[in-house]
Amino acid sequence: MLKAVLFDLDGVITDTAEFHFQAWKSMANSIDIDFDREFNEGLKGISRIDSLNKILKYGGVLEKYSDNQKMALANSKNAEYVELLSELKPDAIYPGIKELLDTLKMEEIKIGLTSSSKNGPRILDKLEINHYFDTVVNPALIENGKPAPDIFLSAAEELGVKPEDCIGIEDSESGITAIKDANMFAVGVGTEEVMEKAGADLIYKHTGELEFSGLLHSFKQT
Ligand code: BG6
Ligand code: MG
């Protein structure tokens, strides 16, 4: 029985995935590493430090940077990202999300945020939707980031529900893998090819297609 819906944030609730792309690209270019959208796809859902390590490895310079230098690079990326967030307003919430949150509340389905981003609470504030969430998992306390299932399992535990009674919504391959490995129903929003490859149970091209009755219907069929 459906008891909770767990939302990824960047690329599901709003377009901050684009801000992450811009900030990483600018950091990578500053140390002469090429960075394009195709490579960026593989960073979606991945924590800040794991993303940095992937970028440095991609540029063939992973061993050249000390932990302190890496910290400085991660901080500079985050500073640029936070600057981009200053533009964020409630009207940036993706279509269909607010309606879904309202219906979930009405139906007394619990709502969780399962984002890898340490900026999650700040973004919920800016979008003025933090009051909808029964739990916001702190990614700093999660040992294994996505694609590991830990953040989804932790949300279910915090909400006091069983994993099989949860739906997870994600836009990244790593996120869908994490949901499936947590034994939850995975809804993918994005490119069909990417979502299918990752094993999503239900795929939508845009959040505007997300709708409670459709989700419930598909969930019940599994
Ligand atoms: C995820 C994003 O939600 O959060 C990643 O998809 C990002 O792109 C990660 O790197 C960590 O975010 P932050 O804000 O803690 O650097
Ligand atoms: Mg995402």
PDB file of C-alpha atoms and ligand atoms in Angstrom:
ATOM      1  CA  MET A   1       0.000   0.000   0.000  1.00  0.00           C
ATOM      2  CA  LEU A   2       1.354   3.398  -0.947  1.00  0.00           C
ATOM      3  CA  LYS A   3       2.488   5.270   2.171  1.00  0.00           C
ATOM      4  CA  ALA A   4       5.181   7.702   1.010  1.00  0.00           C
ATOM      5  CA  VAL A   5       6.536   9.483  -2.031  1.00  0.00           C
ATOM      6  CA  LEU A   6      10.235  10.411  -1.998  1.00  0.00           C
ATOM      7  CA  PHE A   7      11.372  13.242  -4.233  1.00  0.00           C
ATOM      8  CA  ASP A   8      14.754  13.968  -5.699  1.00  0.00           C
ATOM      9  CA  LEU A   9      15.254  17.735  -5.961  1.00  0.00           C
ATOM     10  CA  ASP A  10      17.633  18.869  -8.711  1.00  0.00           C
ATOM     11  CA  GLY A  11      15.981  18.160 -12.052  1.00  0.00           C
ATOM     12  CA  VAL A  12      12.746  16.846 -10.494  1.00  0.00           C
ATOM     13  CA  ILE A  13      11.321  19.705  -8.427  1.00  0.00           C
ATOM     14  CA  THR A  14      13.102  22.499 -10.258  1.00  0.00           C
ATOM     15  CA  ASP A  15      15.771  23.145 -12.877  1.00  0.00           C
ATOM     16  CA  THR A  16      18.762  23.422 -10.513  1.00  0.00           C
ATOM     17  CA  ALA A  17      20.385  20.525 -12.424  1.00  0.00           C
ATOM     18  CA  GLU A  18      21.156  23.190 -15.046  1.00  0.00           C
ATOM     19  CA  PHE A  19      22.826  25.413 -12.407  1.00  0.00           C
ATOM     20  CA  HIS A  20      24.972  22.459 -11.260  1.00  0.00           C
ATOM     21  CA  PHE A  21      25.991  21.923 -14.893  1.00  0.00           C
ATOM     22  CA  GLN A  22      26.952  25.570 -15.361  1.00  0.00           C
ATOM     23  CA  ALA A  23      28.933  25.756 -12.118  1.00  0.00           C
ATOM     24  CA  TRP A  24      30.805  22.481 -12.748  1.00  0.00           C
ATOM     25  CA  LYS A  25      31.569  23.496 -16.328  1.00  0.00           C
ATOM     26  CA  SER A  26      33.027  26.785 -15.196  1.00  0.00           C
ATOM     27  CA  MET A  27      35.166  25.076 -12.513  1.00  0.00           C
ATOM     28  CA  ALA A  28      36.361  22.367 -14.948  1.00  0.00           C
ATOM     29  CA  ASN A  29      37.213  24.907 -17.661  1.00  0.00           C
ATOM     30  CA  SER A  30      39.182  26.962 -15.105  1.00  0.00           C
ATOM     31  CA  ILE A  31      41.597  24.007 -14.769  1.00  0.00           C
ATOM     32  CA  ASP A  32      41.542  23.241 -18.516  1.00  0.00           C
ATOM     33  CA  ILE A  33      39.226  20.253 -18.447  1.00  0.00           C
ATOM     34  CA  ASP A  34      36.654  19.985 -21.244  1.00  0.00           C
ATOM     35  CA  PHE A  35      33.148  19.565 -19.967  1.00  0.00           C
ATOM     36  CA  ASP A  36      30.032  18.854 -21.977  1.00  0.00           C
ATOM     37  CA  ARG A  37      26.418  17.874 -21.364  1.00  0.00           C
ATOM     38  CA  GLU A  38      27.021  14.215 -22.185  1.00  0.00           C
ATOM     39  CA  PHE A  39      29.670  13.894 -19.464  1.00  0.00           C
ATOM     40  CA  ASN A  40      27.460  15.922 -17.114  1.00  0.00           C
ATOM     41  CA  GLU A  41      24.653  13.309 -17.408  1.00  0.00           C
ATOM     42  CA  GLY A  42      26.790  10.876 -15.398  1.00  0.00           C
ATOM     43  CA  LEU A  43      27.207  13.424 -12.589  1.00  0.00           C
ATOM     44  CA  LYS A  44      23.492  13.848 -11.917  1.00  0.00           C
ATOM     45  CA  GLY A  45      22.607  12.612  -8.441  1.00  0.00           C
ATOM     46  CA  ILE A  46      26.269  12.227  -7.466  1.00  0.00           C
ATOM     47  CA  SER A  47      27.560  14.036  -4.357  1.00  0.00           C
ATOM     48  CA  ARG A  48      29.755  17.133  -4.606  1.00  0.00           C
ATOM     49  CA  ILE A  49      33.043  15.409  -3.763  1.00  0.00           C
ATOM     50  CA  ASP A  50      32.323  12.303  -5.867  1.00  0.00           C
ATOM     51  CA  SER A  51      31.435  14.579  -8.805  1.00  0.00           C
ATOM     52  CA  LEU A  52      34.713  16.487  -8.407  1.00  0.00           C
ATOM     53  CA  ASN A  53      36.696  13.230  -8.344  1.00  0.00           C
ATOM     54  CA  LYS A  54      34.936  12.063 -11.525  1.00  0.00           C
ATOM     55  CA  ILE A  55      35.740  15.355 -13.267  1.00  0.00           C
ATOM     56  CA  LEU A  56      39.418  15.258 -12.246  1.00  0.00           C
ATOM     57  CA  LYS A  57      39.665  11.621 -13.359  1.00  0.00           C
ATOM     58  CA  TYR A  58      38.008  12.477 -16.678  1.00  0.00           C
ATOM     59  CA  GLY A  59      40.618  15.228 -17.129  1.00  0.00           C
ATOM     60  CA  GLY A  60      43.408  12.751 -16.245  1.00  0.00           C
ATOM     61  CA  VAL A  61      44.574  14.882 -13.299  1.00  0.00           C
ATOM     62  CA  LEU A  62      43.056  13.139 -10.274  1.00  0.00           C
ATOM     63  CA  GLU A  63      46.426  12.360  -8.664  1.00  0.00           C
ATOM     64  CA  LYS A  64      47.727  15.916  -9.129  1.00  0.00           C
ATOM     65  CA  TYR A  65      45.386  17.440  -6.558  1.00  0.00           C
ATOM     66  CA  SER A  66      45.798  17.221  -2.788  1.00  0.00           C
ATOM     67  CA  ASP A  67      42.759  16.941  -0.521  1.00  0.00           C
ATOM     68  CA  ASN A  68      43.078  20.642   0.362  1.00  0.00           C
ATOM     69  CA  GLN A  69      43.218  21.675  -3.291  1.00  0.00           C
ATOM     70  CA  LYS A  70      40.186  19.520  -4.006  1.00  0.00           C
ATOM     71  CA  MET A  71      38.332  21.158  -1.150  1.00  0.00           C
ATOM     72  CA  ALA A  72      39.140  24.582  -2.637  1.00  0.00           C
ATOM     73  CA  LEU A  73      37.813  23.503  -6.048  1.00  0.00           C
ATOM     74  CA  ALA A  74      34.618  22.074  -4.526  1.00  0.00           C
ATOM     75  CA  ASN A  75      34.126  25.284  -2.533  1.00  0.00           C
ATOM     76  CA  SER A  76      34.584  27.472  -5.597  1.00  0.00           C
ATOM     77  CA  LYS A  77      32.037  25.399  -7.546  1.00  0.00           C
ATOM     78  CA  ASN A  78      29.587  25.644  -4.678  1.00  0.00           C
ATOM     79  CA  ALA A  79      30.070  29.409  -4.356  1.00  0.00           C
ATOM     80  CA  GLU A  80      29.181  29.852  -8.030  1.00  0.00           C
ATOM     81  CA  TYR A  81      26.230  27.470  -7.666  1.00  0.00           C
ATOM     82  CA  VAL A  82      24.876  29.333  -4.618  1.00  0.00           C
ATOM     83  CA  GLU A  83      25.210  32.589  -6.569  1.00  0.00           C
ATOM     84  CA  LEU A  84      23.056  31.088  -9.330  1.00  0.00           C
ATOM     85  CA  LEU A  85      20.497  30.038  -6.704  1.00  0.00           C
ATOM     86  CA  SER A  86      19.924  33.673  -5.779  1.00  0.00           C
ATOM     87  CA  GLU A  87      17.733  33.906  -8.917  1.00  0.00           C
ATOM     88  CA  LEU A  88      15.488  31.077  -7.715  1.00  0.00           C
ATOM     89  CA  LYS A  89      11.842  31.963  -7.020  1.00  0.00           C
ATOM     90  CA  PRO A  90       8.681  29.912  -6.332  1.00  0.00           C
ATOM     91  CA  ASP A  91       7.661  30.264  -9.990  1.00  0.00           C
ATOM     92  CA  ALA A  92      10.649  28.054 -10.884  1.00  0.00           C
ATOM     93  CA  ILE A  93       8.936  24.946  -9.508  1.00  0.00           C
ATOM     94  CA  TYR A  94       8.441  22.515 -12.380  1.00  0.00           C
ATOM     95  CA  PRO A  95       4.898  22.042 -13.745  1.00  0.00           C
ATOM     96  CA  GLY A  96       2.787  19.472 -11.915  1.00  0.00           C
ATOM     97  CA  ILE A  97       4.934  19.317  -8.760  1.00  0.00           C
ATOM     98  CA  LYS A  98       2.905  21.662  -6.564  1.00  0.00           C
ATOM     99  CA  GLU A  99      -0.340  19.942  -7.597  1.00  0.00           C
ATOM    100  CA  LEU A 100       1.173  16.536  -6.774  1.00  0.00           C
ATOM    101  CA  LEU A 101       2.399  17.759  -3.364  1.00  0.00           C
ATOM    102  CA  ASP A 102      -1.080  19.142  -2.595  1.00  0.00           C
ATOM    103  CA  THR A 103      -2.783  15.883  -3.559  1.00  0.00           C
ATOM    104  CA  LEU A 104      -0.326  13.789  -1.536  1.00  0.00           C
ATOM    105  CA  LYS A 105      -1.071  15.924   1.523  1.00  0.00           C
ATOM    106  CA  MET A 106      -4.812  15.535   0.971  1.00  0.00           C
ATOM    107  CA  GLU A 107      -4.429  11.766   0.592  1.00  0.00           C
ATOM    108  CA  GLU A 108      -2.259  11.644   3.752  1.00  0.00           C
ATOM    109  CA  ILE A 109       0.681  10.132   1.862  1.00  0.00           C
ATOM    110  CA  LYS A 110       3.984  11.057   3.492  1.00  0.00           C
ATOM    111  CA  ILE A 111       6.447  13.197   1.574  1.00  0.00           C
ATOM    112  CA  GLY A 112      10.244  12.978   1.751  1.00  0.00           C
ATOM    113  CA  LEU A 113      13.181  14.717   0.126  1.00  0.00           C
ATOM    114  CA  THR A 114      15.987  12.380  -0.935  1.00  0.00           C
ATOM    115  CA  SER A 115      18.424  14.774  -2.561  1.00  0.00           C
ATOM    116  CA  SER A 116      22.218  14.369  -2.513  1.00  0.00           C
ATOM    117  CA  SER A 117      22.487  18.143  -2.285  1.00  0.00           C
ATOM    118  CA  LYS A 118      23.569  19.886   0.888  1.00  0.00           C
ATOM    119  CA  ASN A 119      21.805  22.939  -0.557  1.00  0.00           C
ATOM    120  CA  GLY A 120      18.442  21.106  -0.474  1.00  0.00           C
ATOM    121  CA  PRO A 121      16.898  22.891   2.541  1.00  0.00           C
ATOM    122  CA  ARG A 122      17.969  26.297   1.166  1.00  0.00           C
ATOM    123  CA  ILE A 123      16.274  25.526  -2.171  1.00  0.00           C
ATOM    124  CA  LEU A 124      13.041  24.300  -0.524  1.00  0.00           C
ATOM    125  CA  ASP A 125      12.987  27.595   1.404  1.00  0.00           C
ATOM    126  CA  LYS A 126      13.452  29.658  -1.732  1.00  0.00           C
ATOM    127  CA  LEU A 127      10.694  27.742  -3.506  1.00  0.00           C
ATOM    128  CA  GLU A 128       8.510  28.087  -0.384  1.00  0.00           C
ATOM    129  CA  ILE A 129       7.614  24.395  -0.277  1.00  0.00           C
ATOM    130  CA  ASN A 130       9.502  23.166   2.821  1.00  0.00           C
ATOM    131  CA  HIS A 131       6.253  22.803   4.798  1.00  0.00           C
ATOM    132  CA  TYR A 132       5.154  19.940   2.533  1.00  0.00           C
ATOM    133  CA  PHE A 133       8.027  17.664   3.570  1.00  0.00           C
ATOM    134  CA  ASP A 134       7.656  15.201   6.448  1.00  0.00           C
ATOM    135  CA  THR A 135      11.369  14.486   6.224  1.00  0.00           C
ATOM    136  CA  VAL A 136      14.360  15.998   4.449  1.00  0.00           C
ATOM    137  CA  VAL A 137      17.198  13.502   4.603  1.00  0.00           C
ATOM    138  CA  ASN A 138      20.547  15.124   5.422  1.00  0.00           C
ATOM    139  CA  PRO A 139      22.951  13.796   2.761  1.00  0.00           C
ATOM    140  CA  ALA A 140      25.925  14.642   5.002  1.00  0.00           C
ATOM    141  CA  LEU A 141      24.837  11.805   7.304  1.00  0.00           C
ATOM    142  CA  ILE A 142      24.536   9.218   4.530  1.00  0.00           C
ATOM    143  CA  GLU A 143      27.617   7.044   4.220  1.00  0.00           C
ATOM    144  CA  ASN A 144      27.111   5.803   0.662  1.00  0.00           C
ATOM    145  CA  GLY A 145      25.738   8.267  -1.878  1.00  0.00           C
ATOM    146  CA  LYS A 146      23.598   7.407  -4.942  1.00  0.00           C
ATOM    147  CA  PRO A 147      23.662   4.968  -6.752  1.00  0.00           C
ATOM    148  CA  ALA A 148      23.690   3.246  -3.328  1.00  0.00           C
ATOM    149  CA  PRO A 149      20.142   2.894  -1.920  1.00  0.00           C
ATOM    150  CA  ASP A 150      21.048   4.354   1.512  1.00  0.00           C
ATOM    151  CA  ILE A 151      19.387   7.784   1.206  1.00  0.00           C
ATOM    152  CA  PHE A 152      16.051   6.223   0.155  1.00  0.00           C
ATOM    153  CA  LEU A 153      16.210   3.595   2.918  1.00  0.00           C
ATOM    154  CA  SER A 154      17.002   6.310   5.427  1.00  0.00           C
ATOM    155  CA  ALA A 155      13.971   8.361   4.299  1.00  0.00           C
ATOM    156  CA  ALA A 156      11.679   5.328   4.682  1.00  0.00           C
ATOM    157  CA  GLU A 157      13.056   4.717   8.161  1.00  0.00           C
ATOM    158  CA  GLU A 158      12.615   8.360   9.179  1.00  0.00           C
ATOM    159  CA  LEU A 159       9.020   8.240   7.935  1.00  0.00           C
ATOM    160  CA  GLY A 160       8.327   4.893   9.626  1.00  0.00           C
ATOM    161  CA  VAL A 161       7.250   3.170   6.400  1.00  0.00           C
ATOM    162  CA  LYS A 162       8.409   0.031   4.601  1.00  0.00           C
ATOM    163  CA  PRO A 163      10.492   0.497   1.413  1.00  0.00           C
ATOM    164  CA  GLU A 164       7.951  -1.469  -0.648  1.00  0.00           C
ATOM    165  CA  ASP A 165       5.301   1.102   0.335  1.00  0.00           C
ATOM    166  CA  CYS A 166       7.320   3.950  -1.215  1.00  0.00           C
ATOM    167  CA  ILE A 167       7.551   5.585  -4.621  1.00  0.00           C
ATOM    168  CA  GLY A 168      10.791   7.396  -5.496  1.00  0.00           C
ATOM    169  CA  ILE A 169      10.940  10.039  -8.225  1.00  0.00           C
ATOM    170  CA  GLU A 170      14.259  10.743  -9.964  1.00  0.00           C
ATOM    171  CA  ASP A 171      15.795  12.306 -13.062  1.00  0.00           C
ATOM    172  CA  SER A 172      19.176  10.541 -12.898  1.00  0.00           C
ATOM    173  CA  GLU A 173      20.439   7.081 -13.697  1.00  0.00           C
ATOM    174  CA  SER A 174      22.193   6.881 -10.315  1.00  0.00           C
ATOM    175  CA  GLY A 175      18.949   7.856  -8.573  1.00  0.00           C
ATOM    176  CA  ILE A 176      16.814   5.233 -10.321  1.00  0.00           C
ATOM    177  CA  THR A 177      19.402   2.561  -9.473  1.00  0.00           C
ATOM    178  CA  ALA A 178      19.291   3.698  -5.841  1.00  0.00           C
ATOM    179  CA  ILE A 179      15.471   3.502  -5.707  1.00  0.00           C
ATOM    180  CA  LYS A 180      15.356   0.034  -7.269  1.00  0.00           C
ATOM    181  CA  ASP A 181      18.087  -1.261  -4.949  1.00  0.00           C
ATOM    182  CA  ALA A 182      16.051   0.101  -2.038  1.00  0.00           C
ATOM    183  CA  ASN A 183      13.175  -2.134  -3.240  1.00  0.00           C
ATOM    184  CA  MET A 184      10.915   0.812  -4.058  1.00  0.00           C
ATOM    185  CA  PHE A 185       8.814   1.759  -7.098  1.00  0.00           C
ATOM    186  CA  ALA A 186      10.908   3.989  -9.363  1.00  0.00           C
ATOM    187  CA  VAL A 187       9.445   6.834 -11.369  1.00  0.00           C
ATOM    188  CA  GLY A 188      11.872   8.357 -13.857  1.00  0.00           C
ATOM    189  CA  VAL A 189      11.447  11.826 -15.288  1.00  0.00           C
ATOM    190  CA  GLY A 190      13.554  12.437 -18.382  1.00  0.00           C
ATOM    191  CA  THR A 191      14.953  10.731 -21.442  1.00  0.00           C
ATOM    192  CA  GLU A 192      13.277   7.372 -21.993  1.00  0.00           C
ATOM    193  CA  GLU A 193      16.520   5.673 -23.024  1.00  0.00           C
ATOM    194  CA  VAL A 194      18.381   6.717 -19.841  1.00  0.00           C
ATOM    195  CA  MET A 195      15.458   5.910 -17.540  1.00  0.00           C
ATOM    196  CA  GLU A 196      14.785   2.542 -19.181  1.00  0.00           C
ATOM    197  CA  LYS A 197      18.438   1.548 -18.974  1.00  0.00           C
ATOM    198  CA  ALA A 198      18.450   2.374 -15.262  1.00  0.00           C
ATOM    199  CA  GLY A 199      15.324   0.223 -14.720  1.00  0.00           C
ATOM    200  CA  ALA A 200      12.600   2.782 -13.971  1.00  0.00           C
ATOM    201  CA  ASP A 201       9.151   1.226 -13.442  1.00  0.00           C
ATOM    202  CA  LEU A 202       7.326   4.210 -14.899  1.00  0.00           C
ATOM    203  CA  ILE A 203       8.750   6.914 -17.160  1.00  0.00           C
ATOM    204  CA  TYR A 204       7.551  10.436 -17.866  1.00  0.00           C
ATOM    205  CA  LYS A 205       9.187  12.904 -20.221  1.00  0.00           C
ATOM    206  CA  HIS A 206       8.166  15.908 -18.106  1.00  0.00           C
ATOM    207  CA  THR A 207       6.958  16.539 -14.571  1.00  0.00           C
ATOM    208  CA  GLY A 208       3.765  17.994 -16.048  1.00  0.00           C
ATOM    209  CA  GLU A 209       2.718  14.386 -16.724  1.00  0.00           C
ATOM    210  CA  LEU A 210       3.141  13.370 -13.063  1.00  0.00           C
ATOM    211  CA  GLU A 211      -0.266  12.940 -11.544  1.00  0.00           C
ATOM    212  CA  PHE A 212      -1.371  11.154  -8.380  1.00  0.00           C
ATOM    213  CA  SER A 213      -4.007   8.825  -9.867  1.00  0.00           C
ATOM    214  CA  GLY A 214      -1.602   7.672 -12.607  1.00  0.00           C
ATOM    215  CA  LEU A 215       1.160   7.030 -10.066  1.00  0.00           C
ATOM    216  CA  LEU A 216      -1.163   5.119  -7.770  1.00  0.00           C
ATOM    217  CA  HIS A 217      -2.577   3.039 -10.620  1.00  0.00           C
ATOM    218  CA  SER A 218       0.899   1.957 -11.801  1.00  0.00           C
ATOM    219  CA  PHE A 219       2.117   1.406  -8.233  1.00  0.00           C
ATOM    220  CA  LYS A 220      -0.824  -0.923  -7.498  1.00  0.00           C
ATOM    221  CA  GLN A 221      -0.062  -3.040 -10.542  1.00  0.00           C
ATOM    222  CA  THR A 222       3.332  -4.123  -9.208  1.00  0.00           C
TER     223      THR A 222
HETATM  224  C1  BG6 B   1      22.493  16.273  -6.627  1.00  0.00           C
HETATM  225  C2  BG6 B   1      22.811  16.812  -7.996  1.00  0.00           C
HETATM  226  O1  BG6 B   1      21.134  16.431  -6.353  1.00  0.00           O
HETATM  227  O2  BG6 B   1      23.252  16.956  -5.623  1.00  0.00           O
HETATM  228  C3  BG6 B   1      24.308  16.776  -8.267  1.00  0.00           C
HETATM  229  O3  BG6 B   1      22.122  16.029  -8.967  1.00  0.00           O
HETATM  230  C4  BG6 B   1      25.050  17.507  -7.147  1.00  0.00           C
HETATM  231  O4  BG6 B   1      24.569  17.383  -9.506  1.00  0.00           O
HETATM  232  C5  BG6 B   1      24.673  16.887  -5.799  1.00  0.00           C
HETATM  233  O5  BG6 B   1      26.450  17.425  -7.332  1.00  0.00           O
HETATM  234  C6  BG6 B   1      25.343  17.578  -4.613  1.00  0.00           C
HETATM  235  O6  BG6 B   1      24.881  18.897  -4.515  1.00  0.00           O
HETATM  236  P1  BG6 B   1      25.513  20.016  -3.564  1.00  0.00           P
HETATM  237  O7  BG6 B   1      24.526  21.154  -3.669  1.00  0.00           O
HETATM  238  O8  BG6 B   1      25.587  19.443  -2.185  1.00  0.00           O
HETATM  239  O9  BG6 B   1      26.846  20.343  -4.113  1.00  0.00           O
HETATM  240 MG    MG B   2      18.313  14.969  -9.811  1.00  0.00          MG
END
